[in-house]
Amino acid sequence: MGKSIAVENLRAWYGDQLTLKGIDMELEANRATAIIGPSGCGKSTFIRCLNRLHETVPHSRVEGEIRLGDEDLYRMDPVDVRRVVGMVFQKANPFPMMSIFDNVALALRLNGIRRKRELFERVEKSLRMAALWDEVKDRLRDPATALSGGQQQRLCIARALAMEPDVLLMDEPTSALDPGSTLRVEELIEALKSSYTIVIVTHNMQQAARVADRTAFFLNGELIEYGDTATLFTKPADPRTEAYVTGRFG
Amino acid sequence: MGMRTMKRMPANAKIANRLFVAAAGLSASSPILFLLLITGIVLVQSIPALRWMGWHFLTGITWNMGSVYGAMTVKNGVTAPAGASYGALPFIVGTLASSAIALVIAIPISLGTAMILAYRVRGVVKSALSIVVELLAGVPSVVLGLWGVVVLAPWVSSALGPFLTHFGPAIPFLKGPVGTGMGLLTSGLVLALMVIPIITATTRDLLERVPLHYREGGVALGMTNWEVVRHICLPHIRDGMIGSIALGWGRAMGETMAVLMVSGSAVNMLPHNLYSPISTMAAVIADQLDSAMTDASHMAVHALSALALVLLMLTLLTNLAARLLVNRSRGSRRIDLGVRV
């Protein structure tokens, strides 16, 4: 089951550049939250703070507090954080030297699941959840790179789901996909959001409107507006939000 | 008509281009020419010794010039001093064993250092460490040899060797006596020091070229740094690693001076434990060439040439095997691109 995330006065730097200027935000459990905003607004940095990936970048820095359920994210071991907060990237990044099966099984093996039967069941379950099973069940030993772009991205989702995370972060997961694959990933988000807390960064406002329960608008490292998706798109409270969602900039 | 002549290439450009193509072709073919020439000369020079000894050249353990000032004998159609025997097995074993020890020590250390350099340290520390590694590669081997004699051998004899003998009951090769410290283990250690910078520098470059989004994929799955390196980066750089290890191995087998200084210069014996004196092919060639010149039948020089031939073949085979391994795993991924010159 998903957990809620509470962000308090989150500030993040790349070198001297302040990319997040104090974000306060509550992300609800078992809901999909979309983060929208123009390029460079800090939305990717924001979700990369939620699994503590931001701090792996040279010369980066983070301040503030993030609570996952009732735990302080920045007091946990970052490796443990990433085991409960999964992530899917903009560019599908299945491990190229591994088979489809091993891409999903690797992290499970590293977590001590060794028995073949259990491993296979978990891999199958994850691939089914990612709506990929039927397409790959007969070629699990093929290299992951033999899959199409959309399939690779769903493989990455399956890989993240195999860890049974509480939260699933998605950083523009469909921006490199064709419309058909995009639709399949969106359907997937729809199906997953009842059991995971999903945070999706997107450039595509229709996508936010389609999949997200709540939407947040970021601009220049600040959270401008955050609310129910329908409200944010139809009756934005802030003129800057209105300008962005009506396509006047960004 | 005027336009036509203007568009034609000027004559001097044509000549310059021809010269360039010829010069480039000559330069490009020089490696293979040199290799063929060297192999040819070494081969021709070693034939008398190979005829004298037959297969015993590879399996014999006695290396003896015979009575150089005594009577000559004729065997298999070649002439040599009476009692001359050239069995290279101890030197072949010495070369293989010392270089293998060097690799066993160097590979994990190089990998660890490369990992730190590529992924851990940043800024000034990174450049400083990188420079140190490159400086280590530049230390003249005679200096390393001297250090090996003055510092390393006594330490092996008084500390490392006695410590390792505790494992003797489990691993017979580690049993004593430890001796002077001049021998197989010290040679391996000195060679490891020479090989580490080679493997480290290549591995660091390879690790730095692993695409970030693959590493982030692993990190985002909750993999530790080591797990990311082990399961994502290493498979990615496997081919290049094999190549750099082969390069280091070639270096270790061919190294002469440092090994000559710390090997204990064993003759006519095979190493019986980790500390026993050895000799390597390269060291013997350098060491004995001077006295070999006194053999009027030239058999001693031919024997050293045959030794050189074996060394050359081993080095070439190592490189070829590494190539084959690399190509087999890679298929033919390289695509010919661009303008043909």
XYZ file of C-alpha atoms in Angstrom:
591
model
C 0.000 0.000 0.000
C 1.172 3.501 -0.739
C 2.351 5.990 1.822
C 1.835 9.718 1.967
C 4.707 12.148 1.537
C 5.017 15.422 3.398
C 7.522 17.925 2.052
C 8.559 20.855 4.205
C 10.622 23.847 3.088
C 12.571 21.725 0.570
C 15.452 23.587 -1.028
C 17.857 22.065 -3.556
C 20.978 23.363 -5.242
C 23.103 22.445 -8.228
C 26.390 24.097 -7.313
C 25.464 27.694 -6.482
C 22.204 27.551 -8.358
C 19.106 27.263 -6.184
C 16.697 25.058 -8.174
C 14.043 24.504 -5.509
C 13.258 27.548 -3.405
C 11.415 26.105 -0.435
C 8.681 23.679 -1.417
C 5.887 22.759 1.021
C 3.624 20.046 -0.234
C 1.583 17.045 0.916
C 1.330 14.129 -1.478
C -1.575 11.842 -0.703
C -1.227 8.095 -0.397
C -2.649 5.921 -3.188
C -3.278 8.814 -5.498
C -1.554 10.064 -8.636
C -0.102 13.528 -8.367
C 1.139 15.309 -11.481
C 3.895 17.905 -11.407
C 3.682 20.303 -14.335
C 5.622 23.385 -15.303
C 7.941 24.736 -17.984
C 11.441 23.330 -18.555
C 13.864 24.251 -15.803
C 11.128 24.905 -13.232
C 12.582 22.318 -10.857
C 9.981 19.593 -11.270
C 12.515 16.858 -12.085
C 14.776 18.030 -9.255
C 11.762 17.843 -6.959
C 10.994 14.198 -7.611
C 14.703 13.330 -7.616
C 14.749 14.610 -4.022
C 11.907 12.232 -3.134
C 14.148 9.185 -3.702
C 17.339 11.008 -2.730
C 18.769 10.718 -6.226
C 19.430 14.456 -6.448
C 22.248 14.223 -3.915
C 24.184 11.745 -6.094
C 24.876 14.535 -8.599
C 28.252 16.266 -8.097
C 28.057 19.585 -6.234
C 24.389 19.182 -5.358
C 22.851 19.995 -1.986
C 19.483 19.565 -0.304
C 17.878 21.201 2.731
C 14.476 20.797 4.333
C 12.417 17.852 5.425
C 10.602 15.057 3.639
C 8.481 12.587 5.573
C 7.446 9.285 4.076
C 4.533 8.047 6.177
C 5.970 8.753 9.615
C 9.633 8.367 8.697
C 12.119 11.143 8.012
C 13.433 10.410 4.503
C 16.699 12.248 5.062
C 17.472 10.248 8.199
C 17.088 6.930 6.424
C 19.868 5.200 4.518
C 19.473 6.447 0.924
C 19.670 2.840 -0.329
C 16.691 1.937 1.898
C 14.798 4.994 0.674
C 15.135 3.864 -2.928
C 13.834 0.423 -2.026
C 10.519 1.913 -0.962
C 10.430 4.801 -3.436
C 10.755 3.421 -6.970
C 11.498 5.510 -10.031
C 10.887 5.385 -13.751
C 12.982 7.661 -15.929
C 12.358 9.782 -19.007
C 14.530 7.555 -21.145
C 13.769 3.869 -20.762
C 16.910 2.414 -19.182
C 16.655 -1.363 -18.971
C 20.056 -2.872 -18.225
C 21.342 -3.589 -21.735
C 23.576 -6.554 -20.927
C 20.732 -8.476 -19.269
C 17.738 -10.505 -20.372
C 14.162 -9.320 -19.903
C 13.807 -11.709 -16.962
C 17.048 -10.636 -15.294
C 16.157 -6.964 -15.565
C 13.241 -7.580 -13.231
C 14.893 -10.325 -11.189
C 18.186 -8.572 -10.428
C 16.964 -6.343 -7.611
C 14.937 -9.219 -6.170
C 18.011 -11.432 -6.106
C 19.989 -8.689 -4.400
C 17.231 -8.573 -1.787
C 17.804 -12.190 -0.954
C 15.109 -13.866 -3.034
C 16.990 -16.881 -4.313
C 14.424 -19.646 -4.664
C 13.701 -20.048 -8.357
C 9.987 -20.523 -7.958
C 9.473 -17.425 -5.813
C 11.702 -15.383 -8.097
C 9.763 -16.444 -11.153
C 6.435 -15.708 -9.478
C 7.533 -12.216 -8.457
C 8.883 -11.484 -11.939
C 5.684 -12.717 -13.573
C 3.547 -10.693 -11.163
C 5.542 -7.532 -11.851
C 5.428 -8.024 -15.610
C 1.660 -8.604 -15.411
C 1.188 -5.443 -13.362
C 3.179 -3.548 -15.989
C 0.917 -5.049 -18.698
C 3.934 -6.568 -20.425
C 3.616 -10.244 -19.537
C 1.642 -11.366 -22.567
C 4.117 -9.741 -24.924
C 7.272 -11.196 -23.356
C 6.288 -14.448 -21.638
C 7.684 -16.541 -24.509
C 10.977 -14.700 -24.737
C 12.026 -13.908 -21.191
C 15.624 -14.869 -22.022
C 15.901 -12.376 -24.880
C 18.001 -9.293 -24.253
C 16.002 -6.353 -22.934
C 17.280 -4.252 -25.805
C 15.276 -6.411 -28.244
C 12.074 -4.776 -26.968
C 10.460 -1.703 -28.502
C 10.785 1.666 -26.754
C 7.342 1.425 -25.195
C 7.955 -2.136 -24.054
C 11.306 -1.117 -22.577
C 9.609 1.602 -20.562
C 7.006 -0.853 -19.273
C 9.867 -3.222 -18.415
C 11.374 -0.430 -16.320
C 8.011 0.011 -14.595
C 7.891 -3.731 -13.925
C 11.423 -3.557 -12.551
C 10.421 -0.797 -10.158
C 7.199 -2.592 -9.132
C 9.086 -5.807 -8.384
C 10.569 -4.078 -5.345
C 6.997 -3.570 -4.043
C 7.591 0.102 -3.317
C 5.247 2.430 -1.429
C 5.803 5.243 -3.897
C 6.386 5.248 -7.646
C 8.064 8.307 -9.136
C 7.796 8.846 -12.880
C 9.952 11.475 -14.557
C 8.290 12.258 -17.899
C 7.805 8.534 -18.499
C 6.160 8.898 -21.897
C 8.007 11.825 -23.435
C 10.093 9.490 -25.615
C 7.195 7.201 -26.572
C 4.785 7.103 -29.491
C 1.069 7.819 -28.847
C 0.105 4.150 -28.665
C 2.761 3.322 -26.074
C 1.916 6.508 -24.192
C -1.696 5.385 -23.940
C -0.664 2.004 -22.553
C 1.543 3.604 -19.895
C -1.272 5.977 -18.950
C -3.693 3.080 -18.596
C -1.089 1.453 -16.412
C -0.836 4.478 -14.134
C -4.619 4.475 -13.874
C -4.565 0.836 -12.773
C -1.675 1.240 -10.344
C -2.680 4.356 -8.515
C -5.109 2.675 -6.160
C -2.265 0.747 -4.579
C 0.733 3.075 -4.990
C 1.417 6.699 -4.337
C 2.328 7.921 -7.813
C 4.131 11.148 -8.578
C 4.447 11.890 -12.274
C 6.361 14.725 -13.843
C 4.973 15.623 -17.227
C 5.275 18.219 -19.948
C 1.985 17.114 -21.353
C -0.957 18.852 -19.712
C -3.504 16.531 -21.296
C -1.632 13.675 -19.708
C -1.791 15.336 -16.304
C -5.495 15.924 -16.809
C -6.023 12.291 -17.819
C -4.117 10.435 -15.120
C -3.659 12.668 -12.073
C -6.019 13.205 -9.154
C -4.045 16.194 -7.983
C -1.771 18.486 -9.951
C 0.976 20.865 -8.848
C 2.269 23.724 -10.966
C 5.947 24.624 -10.519
C 7.599 27.774 -11.812
C 11.207 28.893 -11.270
C 11.736 26.510 -8.389
C 8.553 27.471 -6.570
C 5.268 25.692 -6.065
C 2.752 28.147 -7.518
C -0.448 26.211 -7.204
C -1.509 22.775 -6.046
C -4.956 21.283 -6.024
C -7.458 18.922 -7.605
C -6.559 18.389 -11.221
C -9.940 19.473 -12.532
C -9.889 22.680 -10.507
C -6.325 23.539 -11.453
C -7.047 23.225 -15.138
C -10.482 24.825 -15.200
C -10.407 27.408 -12.390
C -6.755 28.160 -11.587
C -6.378 30.541 -8.674
C -3.063 32.040 -9.773
C -2.783 34.070 -12.993
C 0.581 32.380 -13.734
C -1.045 28.952 -13.573
C -3.769 30.162 -15.856
C -1.246 31.532 -18.329
C 0.602 28.212 -18.379
C -2.367 25.851 -18.649
C -3.961 27.945 -21.377
C -0.699 27.726 -23.311
C 0.355 31.352 -23.108
C 3.895 30.363 -22.082
C 6.003 27.324 -21.311
C 34.866 26.973 -70.588
C 36.488 29.360 -68.113
C 34.241 28.072 -65.332
C 35.268 24.502 -66.093
C 38.988 25.047 -65.677
C 38.413 26.986 -62.472
C 36.516 24.112 -60.916
C 39.249 21.608 -61.629
C 41.523 20.613 -58.732
C 44.892 22.404 -58.877
C 47.829 20.127 -59.740
C 49.710 20.748 -56.503
C 46.658 19.769 -54.452
C 46.578 16.497 -56.350
C 50.268 15.832 -55.660
C 49.934 16.761 -52.011
C 47.035 14.381 -51.656
C 48.960 11.556 -53.332
C 51.905 12.164 -51.029
C 49.575 12.157 -48.042
C 47.935 8.888 -49.046
C 51.330 7.266 -49.699
C 52.808 8.479 -46.416
C 49.746 7.412 -44.456
C 49.810 3.999 -46.121
C 53.483 3.568 -45.295
C 52.955 4.573 -41.679
C 49.930 2.352 -41.351
C 51.783 -0.669 -42.667
C 54.881 -0.126 -40.541
C 53.536 -1.906 -37.428
C 52.924 -5.101 -39.356
C 56.276 -4.754 -41.146
C 58.128 -4.355 -37.870
C 56.256 -7.216 -36.271
C 56.993 -9.539 -39.187
C 60.615 -8.442 -39.328
C 61.221 -8.927 -35.604
C 59.432 -12.267 -35.518
C 61.339 -13.383 -38.604
C 64.739 -12.500 -37.198
C 64.007 -14.065 -33.820
C 62.689 -17.193 -35.540
C 65.706 -17.599 -37.808
C 68.079 -16.987 -34.917
C 66.405 -19.596 -32.738
C 66.282 -22.451 -35.272
C 69.710 -23.971 -34.345
C 68.821 -24.044 -30.649
C 65.448 -25.619 -31.380
C 67.117 -28.271 -33.544
C 69.704 -28.925 -30.846
C 67.103 -29.397 -28.112
C 63.945 -30.461 -29.937
C 60.844 -30.396 -27.700
C 63.137 -30.588 -24.693
C 63.643 -26.864 -25.137
C 60.163 -26.422 -23.667
C 60.257 -29.264 -21.151
C 63.869 -29.424 -19.972
C 64.980 -27.749 -16.769
C 68.746 -27.607 -17.308
C 70.188 -24.451 -18.867
C 73.879 -24.885 -19.419
C 76.190 -23.466 -22.075
C 78.494 -26.512 -21.834
C 82.311 -26.206 -21.856
C 82.620 -23.168 -24.085
C 86.379 -23.527 -24.401
C 86.257 -27.297 -24.900
C 85.474 -29.535 -27.842
C 82.407 -29.042 -30.023
C 79.871 -31.781 -30.624
C 77.380 -32.138 -33.448
C 73.782 -33.191 -32.866
C 70.820 -33.007 -35.262
C 73.078 -31.229 -37.720
C 73.999 -28.348 -35.456
C 77.204 -27.671 -33.559
C 77.499 -26.709 -29.892
C 79.968 -27.073 -27.032
C 79.948 -30.464 -25.323
C 77.416 -30.626 -22.500
C 75.357 -27.701 -23.770
C 71.725 -28.067 -22.715
C 68.979 -25.530 -23.014
C 65.785 -26.385 -21.152
C 63.612 -23.307 -20.758
C 60.846 -24.709 -18.556
C 61.964 -22.954 -15.333
C 61.965 -19.602 -17.112
C 58.602 -20.222 -18.766
C 57.128 -21.249 -15.422
C 58.803 -18.289 -13.714
C 57.370 -15.873 -16.261
C 53.861 -17.304 -16.116
C 53.800 -17.666 -12.326
C 55.171 -14.222 -11.506
C 52.889 -12.494 -13.994
C 49.895 -14.486 -12.753
C 50.628 -13.433 -9.167
C 50.942 -9.850 -10.380
C 47.527 -10.022 -12.050
C 45.848 -11.675 -9.052
C 47.068 -8.789 -6.905
C 46.643 -6.033 -9.467
C 43.133 -6.721 -10.784
C 41.175 -6.164 -7.556
C 43.337 -3.206 -6.512
C 43.027 -1.590 -9.949
C 39.290 -2.151 -10.034
C 38.853 -0.635 -6.587
C 41.034 2.358 -7.429
C 39.295 2.889 -10.771
C 35.910 2.732 -9.032
C 36.969 5.373 -6.529
C 38.453 7.565 -9.253
C 35.462 7.279 -11.563
C 32.567 7.459 -9.143
C 33.618 8.509 -5.689
C 36.102 11.351 -5.508
C 35.622 14.657 -7.267
C 37.473 17.845 -8.051
C 40.981 18.331 -6.691
C 41.205 14.944 -4.958
C 40.255 13.221 -8.193
C 42.865 14.975 -10.318
C 45.534 14.533 -7.638
C 44.835 10.802 -7.359
C 44.745 10.398 -11.124
C 48.113 12.104 -11.436
C 49.594 9.827 -8.775
C 48.382 6.761 -10.670
C 49.888 8.060 -13.884
C 53.148 8.925 -12.113
C 53.321 5.368 -10.800
C 53.177 4.179 -14.400
C 56.167 6.391 -15.137
C 58.480 5.106 -12.385
C 61.497 3.561 -14.153
C 61.505 -0.176 -13.601
C 65.082 -0.115 -12.315
C 63.940 2.179 -9.503
C 61.130 -0.182 -8.614
C 63.655 -3.022 -8.711
C 65.949 -1.192 -6.332
C 63.052 -0.565 -3.974
C 62.151 -4.215 -4.293
C 65.648 -5.284 -3.245
C 66.080 -2.791 -0.416
C 62.562 -2.695 1.071
C 60.206 -5.287 -0.348
C 62.389 -8.406 -0.253
C 63.382 -7.968 3.421
C 59.723 -7.338 4.285
C 58.612 -10.456 2.428
C 61.357 -12.417 4.148
C 60.637 -11.185 7.692
C 56.925 -10.358 7.755
C 54.724 -11.291 4.785
C 56.343 -14.654 4.095
C 56.265 -15.925 7.697
C 52.630 -14.766 7.922
C 51.634 -16.620 4.752
C 53.339 -19.817 5.916
C 50.572 -20.115 8.552
C 48.282 -21.095 5.682
C 50.816 -23.729 4.609
C 48.878 -26.696 5.962
C 45.854 -25.705 3.857
C 47.657 -24.487 0.735
C 50.931 -26.408 0.302
C 52.393 -23.799 -2.050
C 52.438 -21.295 0.831
C 54.661 -23.536 3.003
C 58.125 -22.292 3.907
C 61.026 -21.929 3.970
C 60.704 -18.247 3.142
C 64.374 -17.657 2.358
C 65.872 -14.283 1.492
C 62.709 -12.761 0.078
C 64.229 -12.658 -3.391
C 61.942 -14.833 -5.460
C 58.533 -15.534 -6.893
C 56.353 -13.574 -4.458
C 58.517 -10.448 -4.474
C 58.689 -10.556 -8.282
C 54.910 -10.826 -8.430
C 54.514 -7.879 -6.053
C 56.896 -5.664 -8.018
C 55.184 -6.624 -11.268
C 51.780 -5.892 -9.706
C 52.968 -2.354 -8.985
C 53.864 -1.924 -12.641
C 50.605 -3.392 -13.907
C 48.245 -1.563 -11.540
C 48.532 1.850 -13.234
C 47.893 0.311 -16.654
C 44.728 -1.520 -15.635
C 43.561 1.303 -13.356
C 43.790 4.023 -15.994
C 41.925 1.998 -18.625
C 39.283 0.778 -16.209
C 38.682 4.288 -14.897
C 38.108 5.578 -18.424
C 35.794 2.679 -19.173
C 33.788 3.193 -15.977
C 33.419 6.889 -16.715
C 31.925 6.029 -20.067
C 29.117 3.857 -18.683
C 25.998 5.926 -19.489
C 24.686 7.721 -16.428
C 21.098 6.634 -16.978
C 22.044 2.974 -16.545
C 23.796 3.699 -13.282
C 20.924 5.873 -12.072
C 18.564 3.032 -12.996
C 20.458 0.776 -10.611
C 20.765 3.379 -7.877
C 17.033 4.127 -8.111
C 16.318 0.427 -7.516
C 18.041 0.634 -4.166
C 21.300 -0.941 -5.250
C 24.428 -0.073 -3.281
C 27.431 1.495 -5.013
C 29.164 -1.859 -5.155
C 26.067 -3.597 -6.529
C 25.767 -0.999 -9.274
C 29.413 -1.479 -10.224
C 29.219 -5.251 -9.982
C 25.939 -5.850 -11.818
C 25.637 -2.903 -14.180
C 29.011 -1.294 -14.844
C 31.229 -4.386 -14.936
C 29.107 -6.271 -17.487
C 29.091 -3.084 -19.497
C 32.881 -2.689 -19.541
C 33.739 -6.402 -19.600
C 35.299 -6.373 -23.058
C 37.497 -3.397 -22.371
C 38.537 -4.835 -19.011
C 39.692 -8.054 -20.666
C 41.706 -5.992 -23.108
C 43.366 -3.938 -20.383
C 44.159 -7.055 -18.352
C 45.772 -8.601 -21.428
C 47.779 -5.430 -21.883
C 48.908 -5.580 -18.261
C 49.727 -9.258 -18.551
C 51.869 -8.621 -21.597
C 53.677 -5.919 -19.680
C 54.240 -8.235 -16.716
C 55.596 -11.067 -18.857
C 57.934 -8.812 -20.774
C 59.246 -6.819 -17.810
C 62.975 -7.370 -17.446
C 65.018 -5.200 -15.153
C 62.926 -5.076 -11.978
C 62.342 -8.819 -12.077
C 65.998 -9.542 -12.754
C 66.840 -7.585 -9.604
C 64.374 -9.293 -7.226
C 63.828 -12.744 -8.730
C 66.739 -14.481 -7.055
C 67.976 -15.587 -10.507
C 67.227 -19.285 -10.152
C 68.754 -21.664 -12.659
C 68.062 -25.316 -13.300
C 65.197 -25.516 -10.814
C 61.448 -25.119 -10.806
C 59.846 -23.011 -8.067
C 58.762 -25.291 -5.219
C 56.886 -22.723 -3.170
C 55.732 -19.120 -3.263
C 59.055 -17.782 -2.028
C 61.549 -19.787 -4.050
C 63.944 -18.026 -6.399
C 62.836 -17.869 -10.013
C 63.978 -16.487 -13.332
C 61.862 -15.186 -16.124
C 62.528 -15.427 -19.853
C 63.076 -11.689 -20.190
C 65.414 -11.537 -17.205
C 67.506 -14.494 -18.423
C 67.923 -12.983 -21.870
C 69.185 -9.705 -20.406
C 71.301 -11.450 -17.806
C 73.000 -14.026 -20.000
C 73.429 -12.322 -23.347
C 76.861 -11.040 -22.394
C 78.324 -14.437 -21.523
C 76.434 -16.072 -24.394
C 78.552 -14.004 -26.793
C 81.603 -15.984 -25.677
C 80.190 -19.191 -27.183
C 82.058 -19.575 -30.473
C 79.357 -21.886 -31.854
C 76.769 -19.103 -31.243
C 74.515 -21.774 -29.780
C 74.080 -19.806 -26.542
C 72.825 -16.780 -28.472
C 70.525 -18.994 -30.527
C 69.145 -20.428 -27.291
C 68.419 -16.959 -25.937
C 66.734 -16.139 -29.257
C 64.564 -19.209 -28.858
C 63.660 -17.956 -25.406
C 62.747 -14.612 -26.947
C 60.623 -16.444 -29.505
C 58.665 -18.228 -26.789
C 58.157 -14.949 -24.932
C 57.047 -13.208 -28.100
C 54.612 -15.996 -28.933
C 53.166 -16.008 -25.401
C 52.629 -12.258 -25.514
C 51.059 -12.402 -28.959
C 48.842 -15.313 -27.932
C 47.682 -13.456 -24.832
C 46.705 -10.484 -26.900
C 45.044 -12.608 -29.558
C 43.094 -14.584 -26.971
C 41.911 -11.353 -25.374
C 40.889 -10.087 -28.802
C 38.960 -13.260 -29.514
C 37.163 -13.103 -26.168
C 36.268 -9.491 -26.784
C 35.067 -10.087 -30.334
C 33.081 -13.176 -29.428
C 31.078 -11.298 -26.842
C 30.681 -8.207 -28.939
C 29.785 -9.696 -32.307
C 30.660 -7.015 -34.775
C 29.208 -3.933 -33.269
C 31.574 -1.507 -34.874
C 30.099 0.080 -37.949
C 32.190 1.657 -40.664
C 31.229 5.260 -40.831
C 32.349 8.413 -42.494
C 34.461 9.508 -45.372
C 37.106 7.191 -46.737
C 40.475 8.923 -46.950
